[in-house]
Short mmCIF file of C-alpha atoms and ligand atoms in Angstrom, two decimals:
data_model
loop_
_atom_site.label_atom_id
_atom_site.label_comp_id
_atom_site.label_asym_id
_atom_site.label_seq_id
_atom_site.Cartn_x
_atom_site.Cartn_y
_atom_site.Cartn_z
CA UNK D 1 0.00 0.00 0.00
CA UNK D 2 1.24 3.59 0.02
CA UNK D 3 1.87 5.20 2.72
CA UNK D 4 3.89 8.60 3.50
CA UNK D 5 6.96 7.93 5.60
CA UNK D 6 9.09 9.88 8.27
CA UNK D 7 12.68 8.11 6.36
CA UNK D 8 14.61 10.83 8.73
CA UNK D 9 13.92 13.13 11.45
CA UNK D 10 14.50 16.79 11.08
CA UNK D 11 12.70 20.39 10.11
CA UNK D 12 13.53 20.34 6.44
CA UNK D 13 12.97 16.18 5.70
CA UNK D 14 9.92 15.76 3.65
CA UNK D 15 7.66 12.64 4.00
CA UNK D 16 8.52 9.80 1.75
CA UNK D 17 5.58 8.66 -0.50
CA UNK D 18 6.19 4.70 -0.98
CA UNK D 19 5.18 1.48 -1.10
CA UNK D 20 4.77 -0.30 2.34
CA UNK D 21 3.59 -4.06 3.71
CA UNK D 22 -0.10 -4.00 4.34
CA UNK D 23 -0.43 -3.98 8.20
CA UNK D 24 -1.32 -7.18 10.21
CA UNK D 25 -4.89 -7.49 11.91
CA UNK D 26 -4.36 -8.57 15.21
CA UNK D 27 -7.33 -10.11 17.28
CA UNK D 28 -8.96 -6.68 19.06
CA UNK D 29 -7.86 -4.89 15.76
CA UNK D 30 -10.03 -3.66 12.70
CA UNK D 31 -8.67 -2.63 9.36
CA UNK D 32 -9.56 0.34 8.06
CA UNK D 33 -9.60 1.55 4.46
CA UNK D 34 -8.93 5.09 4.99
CA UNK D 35 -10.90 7.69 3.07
CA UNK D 36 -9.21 10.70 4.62
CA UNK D 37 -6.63 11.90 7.35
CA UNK D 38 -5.95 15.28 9.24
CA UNK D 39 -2.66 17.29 10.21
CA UNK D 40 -2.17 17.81 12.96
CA UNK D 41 0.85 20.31 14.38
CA UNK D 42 1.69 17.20 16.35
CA UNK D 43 2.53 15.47 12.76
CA UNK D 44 4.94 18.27 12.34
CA UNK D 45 6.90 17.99 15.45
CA UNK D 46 7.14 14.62 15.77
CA UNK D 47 9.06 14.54 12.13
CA UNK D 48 11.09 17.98 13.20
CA UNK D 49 12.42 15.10 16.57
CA UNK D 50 10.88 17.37 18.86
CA UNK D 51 8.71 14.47 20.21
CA UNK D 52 11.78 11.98 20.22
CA UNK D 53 12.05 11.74 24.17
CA UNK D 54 8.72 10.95 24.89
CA UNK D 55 7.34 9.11 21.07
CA UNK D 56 10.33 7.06 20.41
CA UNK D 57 9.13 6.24 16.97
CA UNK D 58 11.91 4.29 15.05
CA UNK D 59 12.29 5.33 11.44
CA UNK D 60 11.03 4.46 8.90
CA UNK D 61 7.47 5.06 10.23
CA UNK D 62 3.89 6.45 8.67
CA UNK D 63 2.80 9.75 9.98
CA UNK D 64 -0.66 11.07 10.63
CA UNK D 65 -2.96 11.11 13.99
CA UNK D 66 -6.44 11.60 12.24
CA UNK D 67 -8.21 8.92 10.51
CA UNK D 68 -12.13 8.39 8.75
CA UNK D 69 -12.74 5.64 6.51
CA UNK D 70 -14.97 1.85 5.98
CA UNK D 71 -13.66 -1.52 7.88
CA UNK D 72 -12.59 -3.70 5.30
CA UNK D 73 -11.37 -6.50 8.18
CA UNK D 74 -12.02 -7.31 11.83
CA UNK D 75 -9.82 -8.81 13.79
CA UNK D 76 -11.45 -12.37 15.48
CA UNK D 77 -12.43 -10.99 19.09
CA UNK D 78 -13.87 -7.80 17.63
CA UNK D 79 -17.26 -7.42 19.55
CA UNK D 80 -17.79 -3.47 18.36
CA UNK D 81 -17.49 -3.20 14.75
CA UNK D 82 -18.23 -5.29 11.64
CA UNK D 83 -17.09 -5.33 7.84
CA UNK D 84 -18.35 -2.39 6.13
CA UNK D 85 -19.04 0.40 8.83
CA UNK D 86 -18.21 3.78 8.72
CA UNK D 87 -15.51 4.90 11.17
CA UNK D 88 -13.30 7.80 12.57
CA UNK D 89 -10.48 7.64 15.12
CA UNK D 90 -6.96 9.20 16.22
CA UNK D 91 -4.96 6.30 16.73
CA UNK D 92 -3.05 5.29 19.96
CA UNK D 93 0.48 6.23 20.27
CA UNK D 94 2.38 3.80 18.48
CA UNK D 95 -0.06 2.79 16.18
CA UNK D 96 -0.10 6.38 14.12
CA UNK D 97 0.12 6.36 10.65
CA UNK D 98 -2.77 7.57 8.92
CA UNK D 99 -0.92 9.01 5.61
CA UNK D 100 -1.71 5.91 4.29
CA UNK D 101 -4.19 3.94 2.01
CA UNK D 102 -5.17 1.54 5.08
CA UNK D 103 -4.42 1.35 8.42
CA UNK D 104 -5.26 -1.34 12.00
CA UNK D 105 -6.86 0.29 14.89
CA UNK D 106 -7.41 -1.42 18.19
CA UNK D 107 -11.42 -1.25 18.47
CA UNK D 108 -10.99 0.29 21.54
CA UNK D 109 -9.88 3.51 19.61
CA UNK D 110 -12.32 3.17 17.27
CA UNK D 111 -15.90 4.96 16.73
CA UNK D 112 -18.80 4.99 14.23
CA UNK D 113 -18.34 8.43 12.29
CA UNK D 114 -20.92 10.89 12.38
CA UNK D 115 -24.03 9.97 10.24
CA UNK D 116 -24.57 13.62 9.17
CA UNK D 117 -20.40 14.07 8.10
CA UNK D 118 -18.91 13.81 4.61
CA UNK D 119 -15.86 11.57 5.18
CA UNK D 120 -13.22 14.67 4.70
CA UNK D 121 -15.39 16.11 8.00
CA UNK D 122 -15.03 13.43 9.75
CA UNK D 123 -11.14 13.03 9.84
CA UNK D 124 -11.23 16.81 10.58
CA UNK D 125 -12.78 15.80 13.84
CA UNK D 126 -10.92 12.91 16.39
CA UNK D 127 -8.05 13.89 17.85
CA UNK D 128 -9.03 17.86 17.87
CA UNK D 129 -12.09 16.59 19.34
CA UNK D 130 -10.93 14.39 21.72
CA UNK D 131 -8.37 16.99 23.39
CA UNK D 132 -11.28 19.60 24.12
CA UNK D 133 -13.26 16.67 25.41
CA UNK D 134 -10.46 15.89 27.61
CA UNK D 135 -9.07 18.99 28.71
CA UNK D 136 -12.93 20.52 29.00
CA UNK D 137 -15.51 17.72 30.27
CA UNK D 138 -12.69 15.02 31.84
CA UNK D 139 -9.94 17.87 33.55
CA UNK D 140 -11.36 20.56 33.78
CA UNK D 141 -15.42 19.53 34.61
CA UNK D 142 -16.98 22.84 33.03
CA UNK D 143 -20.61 22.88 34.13
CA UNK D 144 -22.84 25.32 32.54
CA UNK D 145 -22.94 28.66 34.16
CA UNK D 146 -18.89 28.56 34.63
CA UNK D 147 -16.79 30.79 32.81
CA UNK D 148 -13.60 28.97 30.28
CA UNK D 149 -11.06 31.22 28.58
CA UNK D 150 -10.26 29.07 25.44
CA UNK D 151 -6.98 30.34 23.76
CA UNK D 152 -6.86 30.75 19.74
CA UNK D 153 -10.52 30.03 19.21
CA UNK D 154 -9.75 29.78 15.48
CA UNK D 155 -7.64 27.04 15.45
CA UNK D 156 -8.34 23.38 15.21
CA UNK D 157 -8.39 22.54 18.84
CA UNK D 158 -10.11 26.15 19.24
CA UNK D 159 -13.20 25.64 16.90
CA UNK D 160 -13.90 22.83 18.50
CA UNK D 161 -13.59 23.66 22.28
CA UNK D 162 -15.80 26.65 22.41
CA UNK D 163 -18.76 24.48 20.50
CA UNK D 164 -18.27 22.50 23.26
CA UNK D 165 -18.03 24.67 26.03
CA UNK D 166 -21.27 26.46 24.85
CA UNK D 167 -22.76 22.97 24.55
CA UNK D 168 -21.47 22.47 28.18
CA UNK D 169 -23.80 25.69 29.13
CA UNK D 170 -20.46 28.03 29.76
CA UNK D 171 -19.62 31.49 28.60
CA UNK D 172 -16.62 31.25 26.60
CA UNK D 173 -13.87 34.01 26.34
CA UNK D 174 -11.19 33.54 23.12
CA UNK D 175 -8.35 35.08 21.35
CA UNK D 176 -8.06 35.09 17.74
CA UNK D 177 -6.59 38.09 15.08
CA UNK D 178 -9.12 40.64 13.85
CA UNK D 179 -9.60 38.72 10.67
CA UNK D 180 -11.21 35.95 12.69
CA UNK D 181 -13.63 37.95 15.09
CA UNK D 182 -16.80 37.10 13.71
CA UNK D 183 -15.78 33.99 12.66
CA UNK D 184 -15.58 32.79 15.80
CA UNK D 185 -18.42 34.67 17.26
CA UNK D 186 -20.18 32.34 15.00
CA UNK D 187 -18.79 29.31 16.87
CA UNK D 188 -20.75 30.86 20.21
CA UNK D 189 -17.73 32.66 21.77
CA UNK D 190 -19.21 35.24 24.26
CA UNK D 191 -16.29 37.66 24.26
CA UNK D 192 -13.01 38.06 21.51
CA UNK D 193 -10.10 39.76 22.15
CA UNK D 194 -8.09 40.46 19.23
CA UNK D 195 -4.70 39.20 20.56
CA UNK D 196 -2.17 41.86 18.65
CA UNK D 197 -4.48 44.63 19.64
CA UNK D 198 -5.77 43.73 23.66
CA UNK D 199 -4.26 42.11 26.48
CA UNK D 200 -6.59 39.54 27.45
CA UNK D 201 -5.69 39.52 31.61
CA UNK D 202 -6.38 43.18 31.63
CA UNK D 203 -10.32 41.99 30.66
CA UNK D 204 -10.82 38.70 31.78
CA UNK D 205 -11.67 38.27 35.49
CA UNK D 206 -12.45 35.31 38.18
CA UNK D 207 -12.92 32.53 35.01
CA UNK D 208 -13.21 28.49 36.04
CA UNK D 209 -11.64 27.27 33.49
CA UNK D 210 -8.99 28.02 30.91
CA UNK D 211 -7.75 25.86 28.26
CA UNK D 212 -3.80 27.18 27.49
CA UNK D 213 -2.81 26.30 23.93
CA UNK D 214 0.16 28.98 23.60
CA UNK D 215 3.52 30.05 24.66
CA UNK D 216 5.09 30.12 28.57
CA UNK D 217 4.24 33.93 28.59
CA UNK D 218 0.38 32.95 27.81
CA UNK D 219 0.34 30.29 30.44
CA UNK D 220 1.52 32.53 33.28
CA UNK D 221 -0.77 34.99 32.18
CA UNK D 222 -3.58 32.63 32.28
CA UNK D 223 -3.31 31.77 35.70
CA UNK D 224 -3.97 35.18 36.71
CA UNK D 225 -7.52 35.27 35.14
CA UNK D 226 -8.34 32.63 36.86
CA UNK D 227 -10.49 32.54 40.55
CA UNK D 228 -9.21 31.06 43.43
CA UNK D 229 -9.69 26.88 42.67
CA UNK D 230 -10.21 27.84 38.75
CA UNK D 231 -8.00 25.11 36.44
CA UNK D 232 -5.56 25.74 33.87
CA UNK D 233 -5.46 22.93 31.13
CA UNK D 234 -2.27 23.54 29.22
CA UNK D 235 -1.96 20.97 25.76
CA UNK D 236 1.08 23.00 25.09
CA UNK D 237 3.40 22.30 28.19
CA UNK D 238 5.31 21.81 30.22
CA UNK D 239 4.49 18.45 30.85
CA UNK D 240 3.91 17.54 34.36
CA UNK D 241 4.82 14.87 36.77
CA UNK D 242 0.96 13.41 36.02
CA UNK D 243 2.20 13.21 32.14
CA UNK D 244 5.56 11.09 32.98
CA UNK D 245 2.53 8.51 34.64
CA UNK D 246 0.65 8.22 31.91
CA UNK D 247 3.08 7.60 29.53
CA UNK D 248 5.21 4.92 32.15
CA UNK D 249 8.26 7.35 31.66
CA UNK D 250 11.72 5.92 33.18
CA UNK D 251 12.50 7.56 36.46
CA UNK D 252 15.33 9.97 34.26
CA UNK D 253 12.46 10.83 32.54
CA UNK D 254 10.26 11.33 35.38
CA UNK D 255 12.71 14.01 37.15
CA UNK D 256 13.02 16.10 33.71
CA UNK D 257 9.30 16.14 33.26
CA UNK D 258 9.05 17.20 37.50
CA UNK D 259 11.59 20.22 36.53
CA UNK D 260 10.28 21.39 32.91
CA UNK D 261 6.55 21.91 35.17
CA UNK D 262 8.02 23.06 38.90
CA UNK D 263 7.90 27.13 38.36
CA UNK D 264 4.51 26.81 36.53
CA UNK D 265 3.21 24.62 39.53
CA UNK D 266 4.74 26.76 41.77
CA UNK D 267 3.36 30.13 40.42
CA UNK D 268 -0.10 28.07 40.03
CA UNK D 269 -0.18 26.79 43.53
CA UNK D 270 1.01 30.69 45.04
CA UNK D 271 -2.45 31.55 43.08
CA UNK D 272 -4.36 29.18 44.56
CA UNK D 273 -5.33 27.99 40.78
CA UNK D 274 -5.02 24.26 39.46
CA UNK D 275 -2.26 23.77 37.04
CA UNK D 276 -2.41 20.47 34.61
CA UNK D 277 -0.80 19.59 31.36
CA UNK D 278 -2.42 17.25 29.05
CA UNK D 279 -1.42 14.95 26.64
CA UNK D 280 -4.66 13.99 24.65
CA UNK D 281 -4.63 10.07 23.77
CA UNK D 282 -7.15 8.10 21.58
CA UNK D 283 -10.69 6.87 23.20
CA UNK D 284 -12.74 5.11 21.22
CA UNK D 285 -15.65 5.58 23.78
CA UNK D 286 -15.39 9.59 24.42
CA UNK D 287 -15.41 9.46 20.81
CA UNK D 288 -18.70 7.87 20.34
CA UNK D 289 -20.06 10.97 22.71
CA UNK D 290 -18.41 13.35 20.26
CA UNK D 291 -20.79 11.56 17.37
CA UNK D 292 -23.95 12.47 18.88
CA UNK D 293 -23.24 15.51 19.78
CA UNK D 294 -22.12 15.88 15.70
CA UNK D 295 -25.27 14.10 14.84
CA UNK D 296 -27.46 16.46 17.03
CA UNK D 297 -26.16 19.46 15.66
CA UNK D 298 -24.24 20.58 18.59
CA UNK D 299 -21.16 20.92 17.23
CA UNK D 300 -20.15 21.18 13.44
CA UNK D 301 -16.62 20.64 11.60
CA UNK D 302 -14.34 23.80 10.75
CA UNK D 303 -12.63 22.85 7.35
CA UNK D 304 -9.99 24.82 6.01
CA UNK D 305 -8.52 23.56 3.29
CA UNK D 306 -8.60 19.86 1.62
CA UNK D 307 -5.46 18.62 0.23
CA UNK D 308 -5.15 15.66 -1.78
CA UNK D 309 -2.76 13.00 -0.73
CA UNK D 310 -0.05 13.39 -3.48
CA UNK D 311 0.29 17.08 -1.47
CA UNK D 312 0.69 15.81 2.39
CA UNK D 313 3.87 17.45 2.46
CA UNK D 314 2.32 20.93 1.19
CA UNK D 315 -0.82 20.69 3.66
CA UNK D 316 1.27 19.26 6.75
CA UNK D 317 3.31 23.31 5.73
CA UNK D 318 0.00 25.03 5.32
CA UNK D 319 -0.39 23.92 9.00
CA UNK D 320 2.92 24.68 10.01
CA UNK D 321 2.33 28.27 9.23
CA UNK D 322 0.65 29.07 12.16
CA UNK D 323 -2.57 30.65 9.92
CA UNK D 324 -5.07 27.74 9.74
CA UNK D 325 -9.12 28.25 10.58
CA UNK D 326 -9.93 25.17 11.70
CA UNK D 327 -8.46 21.77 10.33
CA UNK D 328 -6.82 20.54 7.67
CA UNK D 329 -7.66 17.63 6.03
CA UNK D 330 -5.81 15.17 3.07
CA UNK D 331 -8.15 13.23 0.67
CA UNK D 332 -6.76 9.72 0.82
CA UNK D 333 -9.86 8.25 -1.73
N1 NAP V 401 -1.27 18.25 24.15
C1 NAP V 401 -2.18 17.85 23.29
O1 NAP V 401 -2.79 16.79 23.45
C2 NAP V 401 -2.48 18.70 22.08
C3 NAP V 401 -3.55 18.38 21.25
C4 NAP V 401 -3.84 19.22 20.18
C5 NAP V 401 -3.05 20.34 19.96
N2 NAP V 401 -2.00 20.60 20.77
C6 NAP V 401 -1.17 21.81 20.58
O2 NAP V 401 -2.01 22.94 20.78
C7 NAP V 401 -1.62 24.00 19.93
C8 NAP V 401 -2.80 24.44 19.08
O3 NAP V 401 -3.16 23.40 18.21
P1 NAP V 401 -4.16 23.63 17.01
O4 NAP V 401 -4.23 22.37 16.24
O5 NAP V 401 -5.42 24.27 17.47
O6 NAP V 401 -3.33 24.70 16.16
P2 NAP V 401 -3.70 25.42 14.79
O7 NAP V 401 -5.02 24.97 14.30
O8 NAP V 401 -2.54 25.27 13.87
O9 NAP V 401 -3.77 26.94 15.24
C9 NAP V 401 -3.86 27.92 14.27
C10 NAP V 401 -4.67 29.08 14.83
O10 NAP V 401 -3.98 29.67 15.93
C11 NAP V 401 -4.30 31.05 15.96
N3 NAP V 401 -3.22 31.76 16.67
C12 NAP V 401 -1.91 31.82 16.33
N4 NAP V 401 -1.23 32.54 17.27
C13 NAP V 401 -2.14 32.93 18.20
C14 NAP V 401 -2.05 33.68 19.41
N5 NAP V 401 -0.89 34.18 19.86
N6 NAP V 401 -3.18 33.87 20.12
C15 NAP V 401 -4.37 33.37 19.70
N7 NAP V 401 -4.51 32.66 18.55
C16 NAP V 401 -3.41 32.44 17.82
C17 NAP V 401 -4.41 31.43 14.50
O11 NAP V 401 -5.34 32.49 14.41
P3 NAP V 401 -4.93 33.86 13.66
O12 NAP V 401 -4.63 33.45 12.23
O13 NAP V 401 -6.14 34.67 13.84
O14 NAP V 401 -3.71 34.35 14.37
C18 NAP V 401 -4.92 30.16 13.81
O15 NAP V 401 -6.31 30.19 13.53
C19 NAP V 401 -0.42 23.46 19.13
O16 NAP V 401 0.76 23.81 19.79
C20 NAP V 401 -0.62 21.95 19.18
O17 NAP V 401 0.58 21.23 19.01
C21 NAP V 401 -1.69 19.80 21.82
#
């Protein structure tokens, strides 16, 4: 099958398009013919090396975290999924590699793709999806009334968390360039600050929740918004000793992560605030919640451009610029 490959790490190495073995269905596994795949900025990093402490993949490997397409195989304990359905998933760790014409899921990681989606939507969706879902509903427990500060509301995570936090019943605060204001007023964000114009901590006040998706200087800014007992969710570090857990980190590994996170918890914990890092992963079952809430009309997909696959390099750039409203997505069929 083909399949674009990370051949060598580094900032300027393009992925290899070539021909690969067809992966091997293992008993909980199904395979997937994929229709389309997202980039993700994590796609980008993880071929710069940036990732190469904590995602020891071994080149040569497939790239790409985002995956919607039909099972064409299941493997013989399968209980969830048979031949033929319609499915969307980000892969677990490990198992990546969604640049590709087919790829083997556990079913764990695995859900039924939005009735209502074109298959290009639908890859658009799991693993932005899944890290508001986690940093929102599973860290930090918005309940409706609460107040979330939801950092570059016109990006792919962005889009997605404040459709969910106005699902959730919360008023949501965001940052975006002026370009973007009404776009993401039409999302449901209750108040935009234009980032290169306003200082956000100069207008936001007392919030519960805020989901940190920029730099260090962001982050410490952010914890001043928040109340006494609000949480700060940060996707974009520093990893914290929780984060060396999940990911069974050696104990050298374990002390760096404690150190790259002990100011920020410090500064959190002089503020009374809650400071976390997360690391989304794939869940098959949060995903399944994130169909109905697509199939009710809760939340819809942000597409900004569709690539087709001979151009992964050029859309996996087009991310890399920094620019993109909403996701990305590469036509595989
Ligand atoms: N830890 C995790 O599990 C996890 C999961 C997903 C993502 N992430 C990380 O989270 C970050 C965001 O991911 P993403 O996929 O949402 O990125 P993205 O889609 O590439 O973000 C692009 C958007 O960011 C906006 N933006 C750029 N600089 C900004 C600033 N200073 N303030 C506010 N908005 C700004 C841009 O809006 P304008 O054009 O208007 O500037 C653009 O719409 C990345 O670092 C990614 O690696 C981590």
């Amino acid at each position: 099958m083909k399949a674009f490959i990370v051949k060598r790490y580094g900032k300027k190495e393009k992925l290899q398009l070539t021909d690969i073995a067809e992966p091997v269905v293992k008993e909980n596994d199904v395979l997937v013919k994929i229709h389309s795949a997202a980039v993700n900025l994590l796609d980008s990093k993880i071929r710069n090396g940036e990732f190469k402490m904590i995602l020891p993949y071994k080149t040569p490997f497939t790239l790409g975290h985002d995956v919607a397409g039909v099972i064409i195989k299941i493997g013989s304990d399968v209980s969830k999924f048979k031949v033929g359905d319609e499915v969307y998933a980000r892969p677990a760790d490990y198992r990546i590699g969604t640049f590709a014409e087919l790829i083997t899921m556990n079913e764990n990681d695995v859900a039924l793709k939005p009735k209502n989606l074109s298959m290009e939507e639908a890859a658009s969706i799991p693993l932005v999806g899944l890290t508001a879902w986690q940093a929102l509903v599973e860290k930090g427990e918005l309940k409706k009334g609460q107040k979330v500060f939801i950092q570059a509301g016109s990006g792919g995570v962005g889009t997605f968390a404040i459709q969910l936090a106005k699902h959730l019943g919360a008023t949501v605060a965001t940052t975006t360039s002026a370009a973007n204001i009404d776009f993401v007023q039409s999302l449901g964000a209750d108040i935009v600050i234009d980032y290169r114009k306003d200082d956000f901590e100069m207008i936001l006040k007392d919030y519960d929740v805020v989901l940190n998706s920029q730099d260090t200087k962001t982050l410490e800014k952010s914890l001043r918004v928040l109340k006494p007992g609000g949480k700060i969710i940060s996707i974009s570090g520093p990893p914290d000793p929780g984060f060396g857990q999940q990911i069974n980190a050696n104990w050298f590994l374990k002390i760096v992560l404690k150190f790259l996170s002990a100011g920020t918890r410090k500064k959190a914990k002089r503020l009374g605030v809650n400071f976390s890092f997360l690391f989304m992963r794939a869940q098959g079952e949060q995903l399944s919640q994130i169909t109905k809430l697509i199939e009710s009309g809760a939340i819809k997909p942000v597409i900004d451009k569709v690539f087709p696959f001979e151009q992964t390099n050029e859309a996996i750039a087009y991310v890399e610029m920094g620019r993109a409203k909403g996701k990305v997505v590469i036509k595989i069929q």
